[in-house]
Amino acid sequence: MYKMNIKWGLCLLAGLAFSNAEAQKVNVANAFKGAEKQTAILLREIGKDTSAQRKNLVSPRTVENGQFRMVNSKDWTSGFFPGELWFFYEYTKDKKWLDLAKTYTDKIKEEQFNTGTHDLGFMIYCSFGNGYRLTQDTTYRQVIVQAAKSLSTRFNPVAGVIKSWDHNTDKWKYPVIIDNMMNLELLFEATKLSGDSSFYKIAVTHANTTMKNHFRPDFSSWHVLDYDTRTGNVLQKVTHQGYSDESAWARGQAWALYGFTMCYRETGNKAYLAHANAIASFIITNKSIPADGIPYWDYNDPQIPNVSRDASAAAITASALYELAGYARAGNSYKSSADKILNSLNKYYTSKPGENRGFILAHSTGHRPAKSEIDVPINYADYYYLEALLRSR
């Protein structure tokens, strides 16, 4: 680890990266107006779906190879669309969006009892968490606490982390992915709602272990760490969804930035703030970042610039930078960087009216090594884009 003063120096450098072109602030009202129109189209597309499995498909995920794809409530992305609807309600105060948000949130209620996934933060907090924040509905509160109980069953005290995946046991024993930082917000919220500090302790332990093991000296992150639950030792460090094990997968870096920024908000631990600053510096000063601030899918793909971008990574990063700007000494620089990213997304990466079956952003990359969801619209890009718009105010 670098000393704290060096981290602050890196943080100050971060703001210089995008200063070559003055960031133009997005007109949030116009951006939301366009997003609302797109989402109205998306809702009509959902209504057109006459699949035999229709009753089990609850949330729109993407359009890939021309196919509109809905997913069931167990899909890790099922909570993002309800979350978008809550954001529309938050911005407009229109009862139309409130009713829709309630309807689509209720469709994934059963996942509060799901102990087979680490993604309950994405699924439940993005939907029920936003719903509770905006309505104080006590039934939502109960769902959040139960989901935290379910997520807590995946925590191993010896390794000090929450297990991410149960699949591919031939590849790893106890895999933990950087994405898992995003699910800690559910645990922090559950402590506040229930008074049970065990959720908080699990979240902090997971964050501390991740901070210790998951990062390289330049503060880029591996995607997957495999732990030995008998000793707590790390068995291997790999990057499953990136270009190579030693490369920096763009969305993974965005999850890390967002996750440690959120952990600082919830705990006040300055180690998390310093870590978030260092991750921000890695992202913003990276030589492979294009002029518009929207990263390629992996910072180390040797085929850059002839590879896909990832608008989802950009949206997550912008949203995180807006929050980090409120805590860090380089706040103005972070806000300027976020403004530039958001402006680029708004100008060049939003779907043209009526395109992409109603999804808001285009040009995201899901899992390129698996040849899955490459250069597509996708629901989590839209979710963090809307959140960034709200935070930009």
PDB file of C-alpha atoms in Angstrom, residues 15-276:
ATOM      1  CA  GLY A  15      -8.979  15.557 -11.674  1.00  0.00           C
ATOM      2  CA  LEU A  16      -6.408  16.547 -14.272  1.00  0.00           C
ATOM      3  CA  ALA A  17      -7.140  13.644 -16.598  1.00  0.00           C
ATOM      4  CA  PHE A  18     -10.292  15.059 -18.138  1.00  0.00           C
ATOM      5  CA  SER A  19      -9.290  18.728 -18.008  1.00  0.00           C
ATOM      6  CA  ASN A  20      -8.281  18.808 -21.668  1.00  0.00           C
ATOM      7  CA  ALA A  21     -11.908  19.394 -22.574  1.00  0.00           C
ATOM      8  CA  GLU A  22     -14.223  21.305 -20.270  1.00  0.00           C
ATOM      9  CA  ALA A  23     -17.062  19.056 -19.186  1.00  0.00           C
ATOM     10  CA  GLN A  24     -20.454  20.336 -20.189  1.00  0.00           C
ATOM     11  CA  LYS A  25     -23.170  19.720 -17.622  1.00  0.00           C
ATOM     12  CA  VAL A  26     -26.065  17.575 -18.744  1.00  0.00           C
ATOM     13  CA  ASN A  27     -29.522  19.082 -18.886  1.00  0.00           C
ATOM     14  CA  VAL A  28     -31.051  16.670 -16.375  1.00  0.00           C
ATOM     15  CA  ALA A  29     -34.639  17.586 -17.225  1.00  0.00           C
ATOM     16  CA  ASN A  30     -34.124  16.825 -20.921  1.00  0.00           C
ATOM     17  CA  ALA A  31     -32.205  13.647 -20.137  1.00  0.00           C
ATOM     18  CA  PHE A  32     -35.012  12.362 -17.913  1.00  0.00           C
ATOM     19  CA  LYS A  33     -37.612  13.328 -20.496  1.00  0.00           C
ATOM     20  CA  GLY A  34     -35.832  11.238 -23.122  1.00  0.00           C
ATOM     21  CA  ALA A  35     -35.345   8.354 -20.682  1.00  0.00           C
ATOM     22  CA  GLU A  36     -39.037   8.394 -19.787  1.00  0.00           C
ATOM     23  CA  LYS A  37     -40.021   8.165 -23.453  1.00  0.00           C
ATOM     24  CA  GLN A  38     -37.670   5.226 -23.988  1.00  0.00           C
ATOM     25  CA  THR A  39     -38.975   3.441 -20.907  1.00  0.00           C
ATOM     26  CA  ALA A  40     -42.555   3.874 -22.081  1.00  0.00           C
ATOM     27  CA  ILE A  41     -41.498   1.965 -25.223  1.00  0.00           C
ATOM     28  CA  LEU A  42     -39.798  -0.664 -23.063  1.00  0.00           C
ATOM     29  CA  LEU A  43     -42.983  -1.160 -21.067  1.00  0.00           C
ATOM     30  CA  ARG A  44     -44.899  -1.736 -24.317  1.00  0.00           C
ATOM     31  CA  GLU A  45     -42.281  -4.311 -25.361  1.00  0.00           C
ATOM     32  CA  ILE A  46     -42.836  -6.135 -22.091  1.00  0.00           C
ATOM     33  CA  GLY A  47     -46.550  -6.197 -22.825  1.00  0.00           C
ATOM     34  CA  LYS A  48     -45.931  -7.731 -26.242  1.00  0.00           C
ATOM     35  CA  ASP A  49     -44.047 -10.717 -24.797  1.00  0.00           C
ATOM     36  CA  THR A  50     -46.313 -13.745 -25.286  1.00  0.00           C
ATOM     37  CA  SER A  51     -43.678 -16.350 -24.455  1.00  0.00           C
ATOM     38  CA  ALA A  52     -44.920 -19.581 -22.927  1.00  0.00           C
ATOM     39  CA  GLN A  53     -42.726 -18.765 -19.950  1.00  0.00           C
ATOM     40  CA  ARG A  54     -44.150 -15.274 -19.640  1.00  0.00           C
ATOM     41  CA  LYS A  55     -45.448 -15.759 -16.116  1.00  0.00           C
ATOM     42  CA  ASN A  56     -41.927 -16.479 -14.883  1.00  0.00           C
ATOM     43  CA  LEU A  57     -40.237 -13.521 -16.585  1.00  0.00           C
ATOM     44  CA  VAL A  58     -40.414 -10.375 -14.545  1.00  0.00           C
ATOM     45  CA  SER A  59     -37.779  -7.893 -15.687  1.00  0.00           C
ATOM     46  CA  PRO A  60     -36.297  -6.714 -19.020  1.00  0.00           C
ATOM     47  CA  ARG A  61     -32.528  -7.278 -19.193  1.00  0.00           C
ATOM     48  CA  THR A  62     -31.173  -6.603 -22.698  1.00  0.00           C
ATOM     49  CA  VAL A  63     -31.547  -6.843 -26.469  1.00  0.00           C
ATOM     50  CA  GLU A  64     -28.994  -9.235 -27.938  1.00  0.00           C
ATOM     51  CA  ASN A  65     -28.802 -10.367 -31.560  1.00  0.00           C
ATOM     52  CA  GLY A  66     -32.118  -8.638 -32.122  1.00  0.00           C
ATOM     53  CA  GLN A  67     -33.816 -10.607 -29.362  1.00  0.00           C
ATOM     54  CA  PHE A  68     -35.599  -8.822 -26.522  1.00  0.00           C
ATOM     55  CA  ARG A  69     -34.661 -10.641 -23.340  1.00  0.00           C
ATOM     56  CA  MET A  70     -36.673 -10.810 -20.136  1.00  0.00           C
ATOM     57  CA  VAL A  71     -35.404 -12.605 -17.022  1.00  0.00           C
ATOM     58  CA  ASN A  72     -36.954 -14.291 -14.000  1.00  0.00           C
ATOM     59  CA  SER A  73     -36.656 -12.971 -10.477  1.00  0.00           C
ATOM     60  CA  LYS A  74     -33.603 -15.139  -9.690  1.00  0.00           C
ATOM     61  CA  ASP A  75     -31.500 -13.409 -12.336  1.00  0.00           C
ATOM     62  CA  TRP A  76     -28.882 -11.137 -10.778  1.00  0.00           C
ATOM     63  CA  THR A  77     -30.173  -8.193 -12.827  1.00  0.00           C
ATOM     64  CA  SER A  78     -33.853  -8.525 -11.837  1.00  0.00           C
ATOM     65  CA  GLY A  79     -33.811  -5.572  -9.427  1.00  0.00           C
ATOM     66  CA  PHE A  80     -32.442  -2.926 -11.768  1.00  0.00           C
ATOM     67  CA  PHE A  81     -35.587  -2.213 -13.774  1.00  0.00           C
ATOM     68  CA  PRO A  82     -37.755  -1.744 -10.665  1.00  0.00           C
ATOM     69  CA  GLY A  83     -34.991   0.541  -9.390  1.00  0.00           C
ATOM     70  CA  GLU A  84     -35.181   2.624 -12.560  1.00  0.00           C
ATOM     71  CA  LEU A  85     -38.908   3.055 -12.045  1.00  0.00           C
ATOM     72  CA  TRP A  86     -38.270   4.284  -8.508  1.00  0.00           C
ATOM     73  CA  PHE A  87     -35.785   6.813  -9.900  1.00  0.00           C
ATOM     74  CA  PHE A  88     -38.423   8.081 -12.334  1.00  0.00           C
ATOM     75  CA  TYR A  89     -40.838   8.475  -9.450  1.00  0.00           C
ATOM     76  CA  GLU A  90     -38.186  10.241  -7.363  1.00  0.00           C
ATOM     77  CA  TYR A  91     -37.520  12.742 -10.129  1.00  0.00           C
ATOM     78  CA  THR A  92     -41.050  13.352 -11.402  1.00  0.00           C
ATOM     79  CA  LYS A  93     -43.243  12.592  -8.347  1.00  0.00           C
ATOM     80  CA  ASP A  94     -45.685  11.194 -10.917  1.00  0.00           C
ATOM     81  CA  LYS A  95     -47.989   8.519  -9.446  1.00  0.00           C
ATOM     82  CA  LYS A  96     -47.763   6.626 -12.734  1.00  0.00           C
ATOM     83  CA  TRP A  97     -44.142   5.762 -11.983  1.00  0.00           C
ATOM     84  CA  LEU A  98     -44.941   5.023  -8.340  1.00  0.00           C
ATOM     85  CA  ASP A  99     -47.549   2.445  -9.334  1.00  0.00           C
ATOM     86  CA  LEU A 100     -45.228   0.837 -11.887  1.00  0.00           C
ATOM     87  CA  ALA A 101     -42.353   0.765  -9.409  1.00  0.00           C
ATOM     88  CA  LYS A 102     -44.522  -0.989  -6.838  1.00  0.00           C
ATOM     89  CA  THR A 103     -45.737  -3.529  -9.399  1.00  0.00           C
ATOM     90  CA  TYR A 104     -42.301  -4.516 -10.697  1.00  0.00           C
ATOM     91  CA  THR A 105     -40.732  -4.463  -7.246  1.00  0.00           C
ATOM     92  CA  ASP A 106     -43.333  -6.886  -5.952  1.00  0.00           C
ATOM     93  CA  LYS A 107     -42.467  -9.336  -8.752  1.00  0.00           C
ATOM     94  CA  ILE A 108     -39.101 -10.156  -7.130  1.00  0.00           C
ATOM     95  CA  LYS A 109     -40.250 -10.252  -3.507  1.00  0.00           C
ATOM     96  CA  GLU A 110     -39.580 -13.984  -3.174  1.00  0.00           C
ATOM     97  CA  GLU A 111     -35.847 -13.438  -3.614  1.00  0.00           C
ATOM     98  CA  GLN A 112     -35.585 -12.163  -0.038  1.00  0.00           C
ATOM     99  CA  PHE A 113     -35.325 -15.834   0.936  1.00  0.00           C
ATOM    100  CA  ASN A 114     -32.747 -16.751  -1.709  1.00  0.00           C
ATOM    101  CA  THR A 115     -29.563 -18.035  -0.031  1.00  0.00           C
ATOM    102  CA  GLY A 116     -28.057 -19.282  -3.284  1.00  0.00           C
ATOM    103  CA  THR A 117     -26.695 -15.946  -4.518  1.00  0.00           C
ATOM    104  CA  HIS A 118     -24.525 -13.062  -3.345  1.00  0.00           C
ATOM    105  CA  ASP A 119     -26.435 -10.684  -5.638  1.00  0.00           C
ATOM    106  CA  LEU A 120     -29.243  -9.913  -3.201  1.00  0.00           C
ATOM    107  CA  GLY A 121     -27.944  -6.370  -2.894  1.00  0.00           C
ATOM    108  CA  PHE A 122     -28.464  -5.783  -6.590  1.00  0.00           C
ATOM    109  CA  MET A 123     -31.766  -7.618  -6.598  1.00  0.00           C
ATOM    110  CA  ILE A 124     -33.367  -6.396  -3.373  1.00  0.00           C
ATOM    111  CA  TYR A 125     -31.610  -3.164  -2.453  1.00  0.00           C
ATOM    112  CA  CYS A 126     -31.950  -1.568  -5.906  1.00  0.00           C
ATOM    113  CA  SER A 127     -35.676  -2.335  -5.849  1.00  0.00           C
ATOM    114  CA  PHE A 128     -36.971  -2.572  -2.283  1.00  0.00           C
ATOM    115  CA  GLY A 129     -34.184  -0.362  -0.930  1.00  0.00           C
ATOM    116  CA  ASN A 130     -35.106   2.527  -3.195  1.00  0.00           C
ATOM    117  CA  GLY A 131     -38.759   1.818  -2.560  1.00  0.00           C
ATOM    118  CA  TYR A 132     -38.305   2.053   1.194  1.00  0.00           C
ATOM    119  CA  ARG A 133     -36.181   5.184   0.890  1.00  0.00           C
ATOM    120  CA  LEU A 134     -38.927   6.931  -1.063  1.00  0.00           C
ATOM    121  CA  THR A 135     -42.066   5.587   0.650  1.00  0.00           C
ATOM    122  CA  GLN A 136     -41.066   4.306   4.118  1.00  0.00           C
ATOM    123  CA  ASP A 137     -43.333   1.324   3.442  1.00  0.00           C
ATOM    124  CA  THR A 138     -42.766  -1.046   6.386  1.00  0.00           C
ATOM    125  CA  THR A 139     -43.344  -4.123   4.228  1.00  0.00           C
ATOM    126  CA  TYR A 140     -40.303  -3.106   2.180  1.00  0.00           C
ATOM    127  CA  ARG A 141     -38.323  -2.770   5.380  1.00  0.00           C
ATOM    128  CA  GLN A 142     -39.128  -6.357   6.317  1.00  0.00           C
ATOM    129  CA  VAL A 143     -38.002  -7.613   2.909  1.00  0.00           C
ATOM    130  CA  ILE A 144     -34.663  -5.785   3.194  1.00  0.00           C
ATOM    131  CA  VAL A 145     -33.909  -7.270   6.619  1.00  0.00           C
ATOM    132  CA  GLN A 146     -34.871 -10.786   5.520  1.00  0.00           C
ATOM    133  CA  ALA A 147     -32.701 -10.468   2.408  1.00  0.00           C
ATOM    134  CA  ALA A 148     -29.777  -9.434   4.615  1.00  0.00           C
ATOM    135  CA  LYS A 149     -30.331 -12.554   6.724  1.00  0.00           C
ATOM    136  CA  SER A 150     -30.259 -14.658   3.567  1.00  0.00           C
ATOM    137  CA  LEU A 151     -27.089 -12.974   2.299  1.00  0.00           C
ATOM    138  CA  SER A 152     -25.401 -13.428   5.681  1.00  0.00           C
ATOM    139  CA  THR A 153     -25.628 -17.204   5.360  1.00  0.00           C
ATOM    140  CA  ARG A 154     -22.957 -16.975   2.641  1.00  0.00           C
ATOM    141  CA  PHE A 155     -20.373 -15.398   4.972  1.00  0.00           C
ATOM    142  CA  ASN A 156     -17.401 -17.482   6.085  1.00  0.00           C
ATOM    143  CA  PRO A 157     -15.735 -16.098   9.239  1.00  0.00           C
ATOM    144  CA  VAL A 158     -12.408 -17.859   8.622  1.00  0.00           C
ATOM    145  CA  ALA A 159     -11.952 -16.378   5.147  1.00  0.00           C
ATOM    146  CA  GLY A 160     -13.702 -13.180   6.219  1.00  0.00           C
ATOM    147  CA  VAL A 161     -15.727 -12.855   3.023  1.00  0.00           C
ATOM    148  CA  ILE A 162     -19.138 -13.581   1.513  1.00  0.00           C
ATOM    149  CA  LYS A 163     -19.058 -16.331  -1.104  1.00  0.00           C
ATOM    150  CA  SER A 164     -20.043 -15.159  -4.572  1.00  0.00           C
ATOM    151  CA  TRP A 165     -20.638 -18.175  -6.787  1.00  0.00           C
ATOM    152  CA  ASP A 166     -21.676 -21.795  -6.230  1.00  0.00           C
ATOM    153  CA  HIS A 167     -20.914 -22.857  -9.815  1.00  0.00           C
ATOM    154  CA  ASN A 168     -17.711 -24.090 -11.516  1.00  0.00           C
ATOM    155  CA  THR A 169     -16.455 -25.969  -8.471  1.00  0.00           C
ATOM    156  CA  ASP A 170     -13.795 -27.509 -10.706  1.00  0.00           C
ATOM    157  CA  LYS A 171     -12.232 -24.032 -11.104  1.00  0.00           C
ATOM    158  CA  TRP A 172     -12.438 -22.652  -7.560  1.00  0.00           C
ATOM    159  CA  LYS A 173     -13.437 -23.604  -4.019  1.00  0.00           C
ATOM    160  CA  TYR A 174     -14.702 -20.360  -2.481  1.00  0.00           C
ATOM    161  CA  PRO A 175     -14.817 -17.627  -5.123  1.00  0.00           C
ATOM    162  CA  VAL A 176     -15.291 -13.986  -4.199  1.00  0.00           C
ATOM    163  CA  ILE A 177     -15.745 -11.394  -6.952  1.00  0.00           C
ATOM    164  CA  ILE A 178     -15.148  -7.657  -6.769  1.00  0.00           C
ATOM    165  CA  ASP A 179     -18.811  -7.118  -7.710  1.00  0.00           C
ATOM    166  CA  ASN A 180     -19.675  -8.385  -4.232  1.00  0.00           C
ATOM    167  CA  MET A 181     -18.694  -5.013  -2.752  1.00  0.00           C
ATOM    168  CA  MET A 182     -21.950  -3.680  -4.180  1.00  0.00           C
ATOM    169  CA  ASN A 183     -24.050  -6.050  -2.079  1.00  0.00           C
ATOM    170  CA  LEU A 184     -22.723  -4.737   1.229  1.00  0.00           C
ATOM    171  CA  GLU A 185     -25.073  -1.746   1.111  1.00  0.00           C
ATOM    172  CA  LEU A 186     -27.967  -4.123   1.800  1.00  0.00           C
ATOM    173  CA  LEU A 187     -26.235  -5.282   4.999  1.00  0.00           C
ATOM    174  CA  PHE A 188     -25.485  -1.758   6.208  1.00  0.00           C
ATOM    175  CA  GLU A 189     -29.106  -0.781   5.636  1.00  0.00           C
ATOM    176  CA  ALA A 190     -30.398  -3.866   7.441  1.00  0.00           C
ATOM    177  CA  THR A 191     -28.455  -2.926  10.574  1.00  0.00           C
ATOM    178  CA  LYS A 192     -30.007   0.534  10.529  1.00  0.00           C
ATOM    179  CA  LEU A 193     -33.492  -0.911  10.040  1.00  0.00           C
ATOM    180  CA  SER A 194     -33.246  -3.776  12.531  1.00  0.00           C
ATOM    181  CA  GLY A 195     -30.648  -2.739  15.098  1.00  0.00           C
ATOM    182  CA  ASP A 196     -28.837  -6.031  14.474  1.00  0.00           C
ATOM    183  CA  SER A 197     -25.146  -5.163  14.219  1.00  0.00           C
ATOM    184  CA  SER A 198     -24.182  -8.587  12.858  1.00  0.00           C
ATOM    185  CA  PHE A 199     -24.998  -7.391   9.338  1.00  0.00           C
ATOM    186  CA  TYR A 200     -22.710  -4.364   9.762  1.00  0.00           C
ATOM    187  CA  LYS A 201     -19.875  -6.531  11.104  1.00  0.00           C
ATOM    188  CA  ILE A 202     -20.104  -8.916   8.149  1.00  0.00           C
ATOM    189  CA  ALA A 203     -20.072  -6.018   5.677  1.00  0.00           C
ATOM    190  CA  VAL A 204     -17.024  -4.403   7.293  1.00  0.00           C
ATOM    191  CA  THR A 205     -15.134  -7.688   7.518  1.00  0.00           C
ATOM    192  CA  HIS A 206     -15.812  -8.424   3.861  1.00  0.00           C
ATOM    193  CA  ALA A 207     -14.721  -4.929   2.836  1.00  0.00           C
ATOM    194  CA  ASN A 208     -11.519  -5.142   4.901  1.00  0.00           C
ATOM    195  CA  THR A 209     -10.596  -8.545   3.492  1.00  0.00           C
ATOM    196  CA  THR A 210     -11.301  -7.349  -0.049  1.00  0.00           C
ATOM    197  CA  MET A 211      -9.217  -4.216   0.476  1.00  0.00           C
ATOM    198  CA  LYS A 212      -6.327  -6.342   1.740  1.00  0.00           C
ATOM    199  CA  ASN A 213      -6.330  -9.041  -0.948  1.00  0.00           C
ATOM    200  CA  HIS A 214      -8.177  -7.965  -4.079  1.00  0.00           C
ATOM    201  CA  PHE A 215      -5.981  -5.149  -5.372  1.00  0.00           C
ATOM    202  CA  ARG A 216      -2.678  -4.806  -7.203  1.00  0.00           C
ATOM    203  CA  PRO A 217      -0.073  -2.149  -6.286  1.00  0.00           C
ATOM    204  CA  ASP A 218      -1.607   0.241  -8.855  1.00  0.00           C
ATOM    205  CA  PHE A 219      -5.041  -0.220  -7.205  1.00  0.00           C
ATOM    206  CA  SER A 220      -6.541  -2.095 -10.114  1.00  0.00           C
ATOM    207  CA  SER A 221      -8.527  -5.132  -9.051  1.00  0.00           C
ATOM    208  CA  TRP A 222      -8.613  -8.789  -9.935  1.00  0.00           C
ATOM    209  CA  HIS A 223     -12.100 -10.034 -10.685  1.00  0.00           C
ATOM    210  CA  VAL A 224     -12.149 -13.321  -8.718  1.00  0.00           C
ATOM    211  CA  LEU A 225     -10.230 -14.424  -5.630  1.00  0.00           C
ATOM    212  CA  ASP A 226     -10.473 -18.035  -4.498  1.00  0.00           C
ATOM    213  CA  TYR A 227     -10.191 -18.619  -0.746  1.00  0.00           C
ATOM    214  CA  ASP A 228      -9.298 -21.607   1.412  1.00  0.00           C
ATOM    215  CA  THR A 229     -11.970 -21.616   4.106  1.00  0.00           C
ATOM    216  CA  ARG A 230      -9.825 -23.752   6.438  1.00  0.00           C
ATOM    217  CA  THR A 231      -6.969 -21.246   6.594  1.00  0.00           C
ATOM    218  CA  GLY A 232      -8.359 -18.049   5.078  1.00  0.00           C
ATOM    219  CA  ASN A 233      -5.507 -18.001   2.563  1.00  0.00           C
ATOM    220  CA  VAL A 234      -6.001 -16.878  -1.026  1.00  0.00           C
ATOM    221  CA  LEU A 235      -5.611 -19.827  -3.397  1.00  0.00           C
ATOM    222  CA  GLN A 236      -5.700 -17.960  -6.722  1.00  0.00           C
ATOM    223  CA  LYS A 237      -6.403 -14.575  -8.272  1.00  0.00           C
ATOM    224  CA  VAL A 238      -8.082 -14.531 -11.685  1.00  0.00           C
ATOM    225  CA  THR A 239     -10.092 -12.218 -13.942  1.00  0.00           C
ATOM    226  CA  HIS A 240     -12.936 -14.342 -15.259  1.00  0.00           C
ATOM    227  CA  GLN A 241     -14.772 -11.664 -17.248  1.00  0.00           C
ATOM    228  CA  GLY A 242     -11.770  -9.612 -18.349  1.00  0.00           C
ATOM    229  CA  TYR A 243      -9.103  -9.979 -21.012  1.00  0.00           C
ATOM    230  CA  SER A 244      -6.634 -11.917 -18.827  1.00  0.00           C
ATOM    231  CA  ASP A 245      -5.981 -12.701 -15.182  1.00  0.00           C
ATOM    232  CA  GLU A 246      -3.649  -9.715 -14.863  1.00  0.00           C
ATOM    233  CA  SER A 247      -5.819  -7.254 -16.788  1.00  0.00           C
ATOM    234  CA  ALA A 248      -8.175  -4.615 -15.402  1.00  0.00           C
ATOM    235  CA  TRP A 249     -11.751  -5.446 -16.395  1.00  0.00           C
ATOM    236  CA  ALA A 250     -13.506  -2.082 -16.686  1.00  0.00           C
ATOM    237  CA  ARG A 251     -16.758  -2.854 -14.930  1.00  0.00           C
ATOM    238  CA  GLY A 252     -14.868  -4.524 -12.086  1.00  0.00           C
ATOM    239  CA  GLN A 253     -12.932  -1.326 -11.446  1.00  0.00           C
ATOM    240  CA  ALA A 254     -16.213   0.596 -11.416  1.00  0.00           C
ATOM    241  CA  TRP A 255     -17.748  -1.806  -8.870  1.00  0.00           C
ATOM    242  CA  ALA A 256     -14.678  -1.332  -6.671  1.00  0.00           C
ATOM    243  CA  LEU A 257     -14.856   2.455  -6.818  1.00  0.00           C
ATOM    244  CA  TYR A 258     -18.557   2.532  -6.052  1.00  0.00           C
ATOM    245  CA  GLY A 259     -18.284  -0.107  -3.323  1.00  0.00           C
ATOM    246  CA  PHE A 260     -15.531   1.529  -1.281  1.00  0.00           C
ATOM    247  CA  THR A 261     -17.091   4.976  -1.668  1.00  0.00           C
ATOM    248  CA  MET A 262     -20.325   3.554  -0.261  1.00  0.00           C
ATOM    249  CA  CYS A 263     -18.424   1.828   2.578  1.00  0.00           C
ATOM    250  CA  TYR A 264     -16.909   5.152   3.590  1.00  0.00           C
ATOM    251  CA  ARG A 265     -20.370   6.729   3.636  1.00  0.00           C
ATOM    252  CA  GLU A 266     -21.714   3.956   5.868  1.00  0.00           C
ATOM    253  CA  THR A 267     -18.772   3.696   8.291  1.00  0.00           C
ATOM    254  CA  GLY A 268     -16.739   6.914   8.195  1.00  0.00           C
ATOM    255  CA  ASN A 269     -13.602   4.758   7.990  1.00  0.00           C
ATOM    256  CA  LYS A 270     -10.985   6.904   6.259  1.00  0.00           C
ATOM    257  CA  ALA A 271      -9.159   3.808   4.997  1.00  0.00           C
ATOM    258  CA  TYR A 272     -12.116   3.223   2.682  1.00  0.00           C
ATOM    259  CA  LEU A 273     -12.005   6.826   1.506  1.00  0.00           C
ATOM    260  CA  ALA A 274      -8.289   6.591   0.762  1.00  0.00           C
ATOM    261  CA  HIS A 275      -8.872   3.336  -1.111  1.00  0.00           C
ATOM    262  CA  ALA A 276     -11.687   4.852  -3.158  1.00  0.00           C
TER     263      ALA A 276
END
